[in-house]
GROMACS .gro file of C-alpha atoms in nm:
model
  392
    1MET     CA    1   0.005  -0.031  -0.014
    2ASN     CA    2   0.243   0.281  -0.112
    3GLY     CA    3   0.163   0.617  -0.103
    4ILE     CA    4  -0.178   0.715   0.039
    5ALA     CA    5  -0.463   0.725  -0.193
    6VAL     CA    6  -0.527   0.368  -0.207
    7PRO     CA    7  -0.527   0.387   0.223
    8VAL     CA    8  -0.781   0.641   0.215
    9ALA     CA    9  -1.004   0.468  -0.056
   10VAL     CA   10  -1.020   0.158   0.149
   11THR     CA   11  -1.081   0.269   0.411
   12LEU     CA   12  -1.315   0.579   0.270
   13ALA     CA   13  -1.504   0.220   0.147
   14ILE     CA   14  -1.521   0.028   0.468
   15GLN     CA   15  -1.648   0.306   0.677
   16ALA     CA   16  -1.921   0.369   0.410
   17MET     CA   17  -2.020   0.022   0.414
   18VAL     CA   18  -2.065  -0.036   0.792
   19SER     CA   19  -2.203   0.316   0.817
   20GLY     CA   20  -2.464   0.219   0.569
   21ALA     CA   21  -2.500  -0.107   0.780
   22VAL     CA   22  -2.593   0.118   1.084
   23PHE     CA   23  -2.833   0.277   0.895
   24THR     CA   24  -2.992  -0.026   0.709
   25PRO     CA   25  -3.261  -0.080   1.019
   26PRO     CA   26  -3.442   0.305   1.025
   27VAL     CA   27  -3.484   0.232   0.646
   28LEU     CA   28  -3.624  -0.078   0.669
   29ALA     CA   29  -3.804   0.018   1.010
   30PRO     CA   30  -4.187   0.119   0.858
   31VAL     CA   31  -4.220  -0.255   0.680
   32ALA     CA   32  -4.050  -0.458   0.944
   33ALA     CA   33  -4.144  -0.363   1.252
   34ALA     CA   34  -4.538  -0.476   1.153
   35GLN     CA   35  -4.407  -0.820   1.066
   36LEU     CA   36  -4.177  -0.817   1.419
   37GLY     CA   37  -4.481  -0.713   1.614
   38VAL     CA   38  -4.344  -0.398   1.719
   39ALA     CA   39  -4.384  -0.026   1.658
   40ALA     CA   40  -4.214   0.153   1.406
   41SER     CA   41  -4.048   0.386   1.686
   42SER     CA   42  -3.901   0.127   1.843
   43VAL     CA   43  -3.583   0.125   1.581
   44GLY     CA   44  -3.430   0.444   1.790
   45LEU     CA   45  -3.425   0.095   2.046
   46SER     CA   46  -3.222  -0.032   1.760
   47THR     CA   47  -3.006   0.248   1.743
   48VAL     CA   48  -2.903   0.248   2.137
   49LEU     CA   49  -2.832  -0.099   2.106
   50ILE     CA   50  -2.565  -0.016   1.838
   51TYR     CA   51  -2.439   0.274   1.985
   52LEU     CA   52  -2.398   0.099   2.298
   53SER     CA   53  -2.231  -0.207   2.175
   54ALA     CA   54  -1.981   0.054   2.000
   55ALA     CA   55  -1.911   0.211   2.286
   56PHE     CA   56  -1.799  -0.159   2.444
   57ALA     CA   57  -1.576  -0.235   2.123
   58ALA     CA   58  -1.402   0.065   2.057
   59PRO     CA   59  -1.198   0.133   2.335
   60ALA     CA   60  -1.158  -0.266   2.336
   61SER     CA   61  -1.017  -0.289   1.980
   62GLY     CA   62  -0.677  -0.159   2.071
   63GLY     CA   63  -0.521  -0.503   2.130
   64VAL     CA   64  -0.693  -0.669   1.865
   65ILE     CA   65  -0.595  -0.407   1.627
   66ALA     CA   66  -0.221  -0.499   1.744
   67ARG     CA   67  -0.244  -0.848   1.712
   68LEU     CA   68  -0.464  -0.928   1.399
   69GLY     CA   69  -0.374  -0.600   1.238
   70PRO     CA   70  -0.591  -0.320   1.119
   71MET     CA   71  -0.673  -0.461   0.829
   72ARG     CA   72  -0.811  -0.850   0.921
   73THR     CA   73  -0.977  -0.644   1.208
   74SER     CA   74  -1.174  -0.436   0.961
   75GLN     CA   75  -1.240  -0.736   0.789
   76ALA     CA   76  -1.400  -0.937   1.106
   77CYS     CA   77  -1.592  -0.582   1.147
   78LEU     CA   78  -1.734  -0.607   0.820
   79LEU     CA   79  -1.825  -1.023   0.872
   80LEU     CA   80  -1.995  -0.879   1.202
   81VAL     CA   81  -2.193  -0.622   1.072
   82ALA     CA   82  -2.332  -0.895   0.812
   83ALA     CA   83  -2.441  -1.166   1.086
   84GLY     CA   84  -2.600  -0.866   1.247
   85LEU     CA   85  -2.799  -0.763   0.961
   86CYS     CA   86  -2.885  -1.188   0.862
   87ALA     CA   87  -3.002  -1.181   1.231
   88MET     CA   88  -3.211  -0.912   1.203
   89ALA     CA   89  -3.371  -1.110   0.891
   90LEU     CA   90  -3.475  -1.376   1.115
   91GLY     CA   91  -3.761  -1.158   1.230
   92HIS     CA   92  -3.810  -1.220   1.558
   93PRO     CA   93  -3.748  -0.868   1.781
   94LEU     CA   94  -3.494  -1.106   2.016
   95ALA     CA   95  -3.305  -1.158   1.757
   96ALA     CA   96  -3.330  -0.776   1.617
   97ALA     CA   97  -3.186  -0.680   1.957
   98ALA     CA   98  -2.885  -0.904   1.901
   99GLY     CA   99  -2.830  -0.826   1.535
  100ALA     CA  100  -2.833  -0.448   1.656
  101ALA     CA  101  -2.581  -0.591   1.911
  102LEU     CA  102  -2.357  -0.720   1.639
  103ILE     CA  103  -2.362  -0.435   1.387
  104GLY     CA  104  -2.239  -0.218   1.682
  105LEU     CA  105  -1.947  -0.453   1.776
  106GLY     CA  106  -1.862  -0.457   1.402
  107TYR     CA  107  -1.916  -0.065   1.415
  108GLY     CA  108  -1.705   0.022   1.699
  109PRO     CA  109  -1.374  -0.093   1.574
  110ILE     CA  110  -1.381   0.088   1.217
  111THR     CA  111  -1.265   0.398   1.322
  112PRO     CA  112  -0.951   0.261   1.530
  113SER     CA  113  -0.871   0.043   1.278
  114SER     CA  114  -0.868   0.310   0.971
  115SER     CA  115  -0.691   0.558   1.209
  116ALA     CA  116  -0.372   0.308   1.269
  117ILE     CA  117  -0.378   0.236   0.875
  118LEU     CA  118  -0.408   0.622   0.756
  119ASN     CA  119  -0.158   0.740   1.087
  120GLU     CA  120   0.135   0.626   0.945
  121ARG     CA  121   0.098   0.701   0.593
  122THR     CA  122  -0.040   1.069   0.620
  123PRO     CA  123   0.207   1.327   0.547
  124PRO     CA  124   0.168   1.584   0.886
  125ASN     CA  125   0.041   1.852   0.662
  126TRP     CA  126  -0.260   1.646   0.497
  127ARG     CA  127  -0.357   1.437   0.795
  128ALA     CA  128  -0.659   1.643   0.895
  129LEU     CA  129  -0.790   1.638   0.535
  130VAL     CA  130  -0.698   1.249   0.492
  131PHE     CA  131  -0.899   1.171   0.791
  132SER     CA  132  -1.171   1.393   0.694
  133ILE     CA  133  -1.188   1.212   0.351
  134LYS     CA  134  -1.199   0.887   0.480
  135GLN     CA  135  -1.473   1.045   0.792
  136THR     CA  136  -1.717   1.143   0.484
  137GLY     CA  137  -1.773   0.785   0.445
  138VAL     CA  138  -2.022   0.800   0.772
  139PRO     CA  139  -2.278   1.026   0.557
  140VAL     CA  140  -2.192   0.881   0.248
  141GLY     CA  141  -2.303   0.560   0.391
  142GLY     CA  142  -2.626   0.714   0.514
  143ALA     CA  143  -2.686   0.843   0.165
  144LEU     CA  144  -2.640   0.549   0.041
  145ALA     CA  145  -2.839   0.342   0.264
  146GLY     CA  146  -3.143   0.581   0.200
  147VAL     CA  147  -3.163   0.538  -0.185
  148LEU     CA  148  -3.015   0.196  -0.243
  149VAL     CA  149  -3.192  -0.034   0.051
  150PRO     CA  150  -3.553   0.067  -0.088
  151LEU     CA  151  -3.496  -0.115  -0.378
  152PRO     CA  152  -3.417  -0.438  -0.298
  153LEU     CA  153  -3.684  -0.374  -0.005
  154ALA     CA  154  -3.911  -0.323  -0.279
  155ALA     CA  155  -3.878  -0.568  -0.503
  156ALA     CA  156  -3.838  -0.850  -0.279
  157GLY     CA  157  -3.921  -0.761   0.097
  158TRP     CA  158  -3.742  -0.613   0.423
  159ARG     CA  159  -3.591  -0.974   0.486
  160ALA     CA  160  -3.402  -0.980   0.138
  161ALA     CA  161  -3.298  -0.600   0.187
  162ALA     CA  162  -3.120  -0.669   0.463
  163LEU     CA  163  -2.938  -0.971   0.353
  164ALA     CA  164  -2.867  -0.770   0.025
  165VAL     CA  165  -2.678  -0.547   0.230
  166ALA     CA  166  -2.498  -0.811   0.400
  167ALA     CA  167  -2.399  -1.017   0.101
  168CYS     CA  168  -2.226  -0.675  -0.008
  169ALA     CA  169  -2.040  -0.659   0.357
  170CYS     CA  170  -1.922  -0.991   0.293
  171LEU     CA  171  -1.800  -0.908  -0.096
  172LEU     CA  172  -1.588  -0.643   0.051
  173ALA     CA  173  -1.465  -0.828   0.308
  174ALA     CA  174  -1.308  -1.002   0.027
  175LEU     CA  175  -1.184  -0.757  -0.197
  176VAL     CA  176  -0.964  -0.616   0.057
  177GLN     CA  177  -0.775  -0.908   0.134
  178PRO     CA  178  -0.505  -0.867  -0.143
  179LEU     CA  179  -0.389  -0.585   0.082
  180ARG     CA  180  -0.395  -0.715   0.400
  181THR     CA  181  -0.040  -0.829   0.380
  182ALA     CA  182   0.093  -0.457   0.320
  183ALA     CA  183  -0.199  -0.308   0.553
  184ASP     CA  184  -0.084  -0.541   0.870
  185ALA     CA  185   0.301  -0.551   0.825
  186ALA     CA  186   0.367  -0.410   1.148
  187ARG     CA  187   0.124  -0.654   1.361
  188ASP     CA  188   0.274  -0.811   1.651
  189ARG     CA  189   0.140  -1.178   1.646
  190SER     CA  190   0.266  -1.161   2.021
  191ALA     CA  191   0.024  -0.915   2.131
  192PRO     CA  192  -0.267  -0.953   2.381
  193MET     CA  193  -0.588  -0.877   2.304
  194GLY     CA  194  -0.653  -0.774   2.634
  195ARG     CA  195  -0.350  -0.593   2.646
  196HIS     CA  196  -0.511  -0.241   2.748
  197GLY     CA  197  -0.823  -0.419   2.862
  198LEU     CA  198  -1.159  -0.210   2.793
  199LEU     CA  199  -1.077   0.040   3.015
  200GLY     CA  200  -0.711   0.101   2.946
  201PRO     CA  201  -0.766   0.323   2.610
  202LEU     CA  202  -1.027   0.495   2.851
  203ARG     CA  203  -0.722   0.565   3.147
  204MET     CA  204  -0.518   0.700   2.847
  205VAL     CA  205  -0.765   0.953   2.714
  206TRP     CA  206  -0.857   1.075   3.061
  207GLY     CA  207  -0.522   1.103   3.235
  208HIS     CA  208  -0.408   1.303   2.886
  209ALA     CA  209  -0.494   1.645   2.897
  210GLN     CA  210  -0.526   1.753   2.542
  211LEU     CA  211  -0.684   1.391   2.500
  212ARG     CA  212  -0.958   1.435   2.768
  213ARG     CA  213  -1.051   1.763   2.624
  214MET     CA  214  -1.105   1.636   2.255
  215GLY     CA  215  -1.259   1.297   2.401
  216LEU     CA  216  -1.539   1.541   2.643
  217ALA     CA  217  -1.569   1.767   2.322
  218SER     CA  218  -1.657   1.446   2.055
  219PHE     CA  219  -1.950   1.348   2.342
  220ALA     CA  220  -2.085   1.657   2.358
  221TYR     CA  221  -2.046   1.717   1.911
  222SER     CA  222  -2.157   1.371   1.833
  223GLY     CA  223  -2.471   1.397   2.036
  224MET     CA  224  -2.550   1.734   1.852
  225GLN     CA  225  -2.509   1.553   1.529
  226MET     CA  226  -2.689   1.252   1.597
  227CYS     CA  227  -3.001   1.552   1.728
  228LEU     CA  228  -2.990   1.689   1.403
  229GLY     CA  229  -3.024   1.355   1.187
  230SER     CA  230  -3.252   1.186   1.463
  231TYR     CA  231  -3.478   1.519   1.472
  232LEU     CA  232  -3.469   1.725   1.176
  233VAL     CA  233  -3.719   1.553   1.004
  234VAL     CA  234  -4.003   1.547   1.244
  235LEU     CA  235  -3.928   1.895   1.383
  236LEU     CA  236  -3.990   2.039   1.022
  237HIS     CA  237  -4.273   1.849   0.982
  238ASP     CA  238  -4.457   1.830   1.308
  239VAL     CA  239  -4.351   2.187   1.439
  240ALA     CA  240  -4.287   2.393   1.094
  241GLY     CA  241  -4.550   2.215   0.878
  242PHE     CA  242  -4.379   2.113   0.575
  243SER     CA  243  -4.423   1.790   0.395
  244VAL     CA  244  -4.251   1.488   0.472
  245PRO     CA  245  -4.046   1.497   0.125
  246ALA     CA  246  -3.983   1.835   0.168
  247ALA     CA  247  -3.826   1.796   0.542
  248GLY     CA  248  -3.633   1.453   0.365
  249GLY     CA  249  -3.529   1.697   0.111
  250ALA     CA  250  -3.350   1.900   0.417
  251LEU     CA  251  -3.183   1.656   0.581
  252ALA     CA  252  -3.015   1.569   0.227
  253VAL     CA  253  -2.894   1.929   0.191
  254ALA     CA  254  -2.775   1.890   0.611
  255MET     CA  255  -2.566   1.575   0.534
  256ALA     CA  256  -2.443   1.749   0.201
  257GLY     CA  257  -2.327   2.035   0.432
  258GLY     CA  258  -2.174   1.758   0.655
  259ILE     CA  259  -1.969   1.591   0.369
  260LEU     CA  260  -1.844   1.878   0.245
  261GLY     CA  261  -1.765   2.059   0.558
  262ARG     CA  262  -1.576   1.739   0.657
  263ILE     CA  263  -1.337   1.798   0.365
  264GLY     CA  264  -1.327   2.176   0.367
  265TRP     CA  265  -1.273   2.188   0.757
  266GLY     CA  266  -0.979   1.970   0.707
  267VAL     CA  267  -0.786   2.173   0.454
  268VAL     CA  268  -0.888   2.461   0.699
  269ALA     CA  269  -0.704   2.282   0.986
  270ASP     CA  270  -0.409   2.132   0.794
  271HIS     CA  271  -0.298   2.481   0.610
  272ALA     CA  272  -0.504   2.803   0.812
  273VAL     CA  273  -0.625   2.746   1.154
  274PRO     CA  274  -0.481   2.514   1.461
  275PRO     CA  275  -0.717   2.176   1.464
  276ARG     CA  276  -0.844   2.243   1.827
  277ARG     CA  277  -0.925   2.610   1.786
  278LEU     CA  278  -1.116   2.494   1.465
  279LEU     CA  279  -1.304   2.264   1.672
  280GLY     CA  280  -1.374   2.480   1.903
  281ALA     CA  281  -1.535   2.729   1.656
  282LEU     CA  282  -1.714   2.493   1.534
  283GLY     CA  283  -1.891   2.347   1.857
  284VAL     CA  284  -1.965   2.756   1.916
  285ALA     CA  285  -2.121   2.769   1.583
  286MET     CA  286  -2.296   2.432   1.554
  287SER     CA  287  -2.458   2.586   1.915
  288LEU     CA  288  -2.567   2.890   1.756
  289MET     CA  289  -2.759   2.677   1.490
  290ALA     CA  290  -2.914   2.496   1.778
  291PHE     CA  291  -3.062   2.780   1.918
  292THR     CA  292  -3.242   2.863   1.598
  293VAL     CA  293  -3.413   2.572   1.627
  294PRO     CA  294  -3.690   2.737   1.881
  295PHE     CA  295  -3.786   2.988   1.643
  296VAL     CA  296  -3.817   2.722   1.332
  297GLY     CA  297  -4.177   2.777   1.237
  298PRO     CA  298  -4.436   2.788   0.923
  299HIS     CA  299  -4.340   3.149   0.868
  300TRP     CA  300  -4.010   3.047   0.761
  301PRO     CA  301  -3.870   3.042   0.380
  302TRP     CA  302  -3.815   2.742   0.241
  303GLY     CA  303  -3.468   2.903   0.134
  304ALA     CA  304  -3.389   3.012   0.507
  305VAL     CA  305  -3.500   2.642   0.608
  306LEU     CA  306  -3.227   2.480   0.362
  307CYS     CA  307  -2.962   2.721   0.447
  308MET     CA  308  -2.999   2.642   0.821
  309ALA     CA  309  -3.020   2.302   0.771
  310PHE     CA  310  -2.668   2.332   0.519
  311ALA     CA  311  -2.505   2.558   0.792
  312PHE     CA  312  -2.628   2.275   1.082
  313GLY     CA  313  -2.463   1.997   0.876
  314ALA     CA  314  -2.137   2.132   0.794
  315THR     CA  315  -2.054   2.244   1.152
  316ALA     CA  316  -2.259   1.910   1.380
  317VAL     CA  317  -2.163   1.682   1.070
  318GLY     CA  318  -1.846   1.819   0.951
  319TRP     CA  319  -1.616   1.822   1.277
  320ASN     CA  320  -1.515   1.455   1.256
  321GLY     CA  321  -1.229   1.361   1.022
  322VAL     CA  322  -1.042   1.668   1.244
  323HIS     CA  323  -1.116   1.539   1.550
  324LEU     CA  324  -0.996   1.197   1.471
  325SER     CA  325  -0.686   1.351   1.293
  326GLU     CA  326  -0.561   1.559   1.625
  327ILE     CA  327  -0.656   1.206   1.854
  328ALA     CA  328  -0.394   1.040   1.627
  329ARG     CA  329  -0.188   1.298   1.633
  330LEU     CA  330  -0.183   1.385   2.048
  331ALA     CA  331  -0.158   0.963   2.059
  332PRO     CA  332   0.124   0.841   2.210
  333PRO     CA  333   0.402   0.640   1.926
  334GLY     CA  334   0.209   0.364   1.858
  335GLU     CA  335  -0.115   0.441   2.025
  336ALA     CA  336  -0.325   0.607   1.746
  337ALA     CA  337  -0.567   0.302   1.755
  338SER     CA  338  -0.633   0.265   2.156
  339ALA     CA  339  -0.627   0.630   2.201
  340THR     CA  340  -0.870   0.692   1.900
  341GLY     CA  341  -1.086   0.371   2.119
  342GLY     CA  342  -1.094   0.496   2.427
  343SER     CA  343  -1.227   0.873   2.283
  344LEU     CA  344  -1.496   0.700   2.048
  345ALA     CA  345  -1.657   0.562   2.374
  346LEU     CA  346  -1.697   0.904   2.483
  347THR     CA  347  -1.840   0.983   2.115
  348PHE     CA  348  -2.107   0.704   2.144
  349SER     CA  349  -2.180   0.808   2.463
  350GLY     CA  350  -2.278   1.104   2.357
  351VAL     CA  351  -2.499   0.992   2.068
  352VAL     CA  352  -2.676   0.788   2.315
  353PHE     CA  353  -2.707   1.086   2.534
  354SER     CA  354  -2.816   1.393   2.369
  355PRO     CA  355  -3.096   1.248   2.161
  356LEU     CA  356  -3.244   1.113   2.490
  357LEU     CA  357  -3.209   1.440   2.654
  358VAL     CA  358  -3.409   1.570   2.336
  359TRP     CA  359  -3.640   1.349   2.398
  360GLY     CA  360  -3.710   1.343   2.782
  361ALA     CA  361  -3.743   1.793   2.688
  362VAL     CA  362  -4.005   1.703   2.426
  363ASN     CA  363  -4.217   1.447   2.676
  364ALA     CA  364  -4.211   1.681   2.959
  365GLY     CA  365  -4.387   1.949   2.697
  366LEU     CA  366  -4.086   2.167   2.670
  367GLY     CA  367  -4.083   2.084   2.299
  368TYR     CA  368  -3.826   1.991   2.053
  369GLY     CA  369  -3.652   2.382   2.070
  370ALA     CA  370  -3.545   2.359   2.421
  371GLY     CA  371  -3.409   2.016   2.359
  372PHE     CA  372  -3.194   2.195   2.115
  373ALA     CA  373  -3.108   2.418   2.321
  374LEU     CA  374  -2.985   2.229   2.611
  375VAL     CA  375  -2.788   2.043   2.416
  376GLY     CA  376  -2.646   2.407   2.213
  377LEU     CA  377  -2.550   2.472   2.583
  378LEU     CA  378  -2.351   2.142   2.599
  379THR     CA  379  -2.107   2.211   2.256
  380LEU     CA  380  -2.090   2.579   2.336
  381TRP     CA  381  -1.898   2.460   2.698
  382ARG     CA  382  -1.686   2.204   2.523
  383GLY     CA  383  -1.645   2.493   2.222
  384LEU     CA  384  -1.537   2.756   2.466
  385ILE     CA  385  -1.294   2.553   2.596
  386LEU     CA  386  -1.128   2.460   2.269
  387VAL     CA  387  -1.158   2.770   2.135
  388ARG     CA  388  -0.900   2.899   2.390
  389ASP     CA  389  -0.690   2.613   2.326
  390PRO     CA  390  -0.297   2.699   2.247
  391GLY     CA  391  -0.323   2.477   1.905
  392ARG     CA  392  -0.004   2.291   1.814
   0.00000   0.00000   0.00000
């Protein structure tokens, strides 16, 4: 794997595939829920299970990556998400819950594995951009799931659609096999898979002042990102009165902003603004977007809604690549995967916490605006701390 183009392309493809698997259950939910005998809204529980499982798997992956190598670990993750989708296709609620947990076990180690592959091959002056390009796989995977999964769903049913996505994951695991020897050349066959244990990466992050700041920022920012993806459509439909297709179009614009933001902020972090200060500014900006949510209503022009969605996506979705590149840079030598895994445990915890905060505000009668404002206070707090960071 000479150069950086092939590693970026391969890790991007793997990230998009696994992210697509994570987004598949919500696409299948309207049809699958009736046959499973559950409400379609229970797909939220599936998402919680996925990210709780990922929060467990990410910090535990450092030893596995050291022993097997990052590419072999990535292949195992692809097979795990495939197994999870196959379990869901059994059509039983308990099997669906087990499938969600398997998908999370496959999702958690993907980013630490890709960080281990890219960190050793990326020139320092291109680090943020390279990691940002790879992280576009998350919104790309979600977009592909939204566009492609309905095709087999309409043609052959939800079980066939789940199995089709599983087959694609298995195929990709086979296609990257020729690259495995070069990608895993530095693996240590004698390294204990539990060399840091589950808590070791968390202790590493918590005991390092700069890594701790970054991890806490990811807790807040990832929660805002998930709130945007989870609630924007229902907010625009139920509160502002837009049609479901129009609200879905606004979500697509937000994801487009996230994709462009991930790449653009990578360039800025490499050549203009110190990464941690840039991340702080993004935290402040996404907070300002969240503080506009209480004012969204039927009186808003459609163009203003799209501008808000794009800016919200560019900040609340666009931060991730710069964050991961900085985690890899700050990590002790040879510990990029473990530091990334420890930070991701905080990231995935935020994914679970903040949407529940909005849900609680709505059920308490305070509305979506109050929920987003509460999450915005959290991102504002962490953003202001990073803005004052001296950077490199």
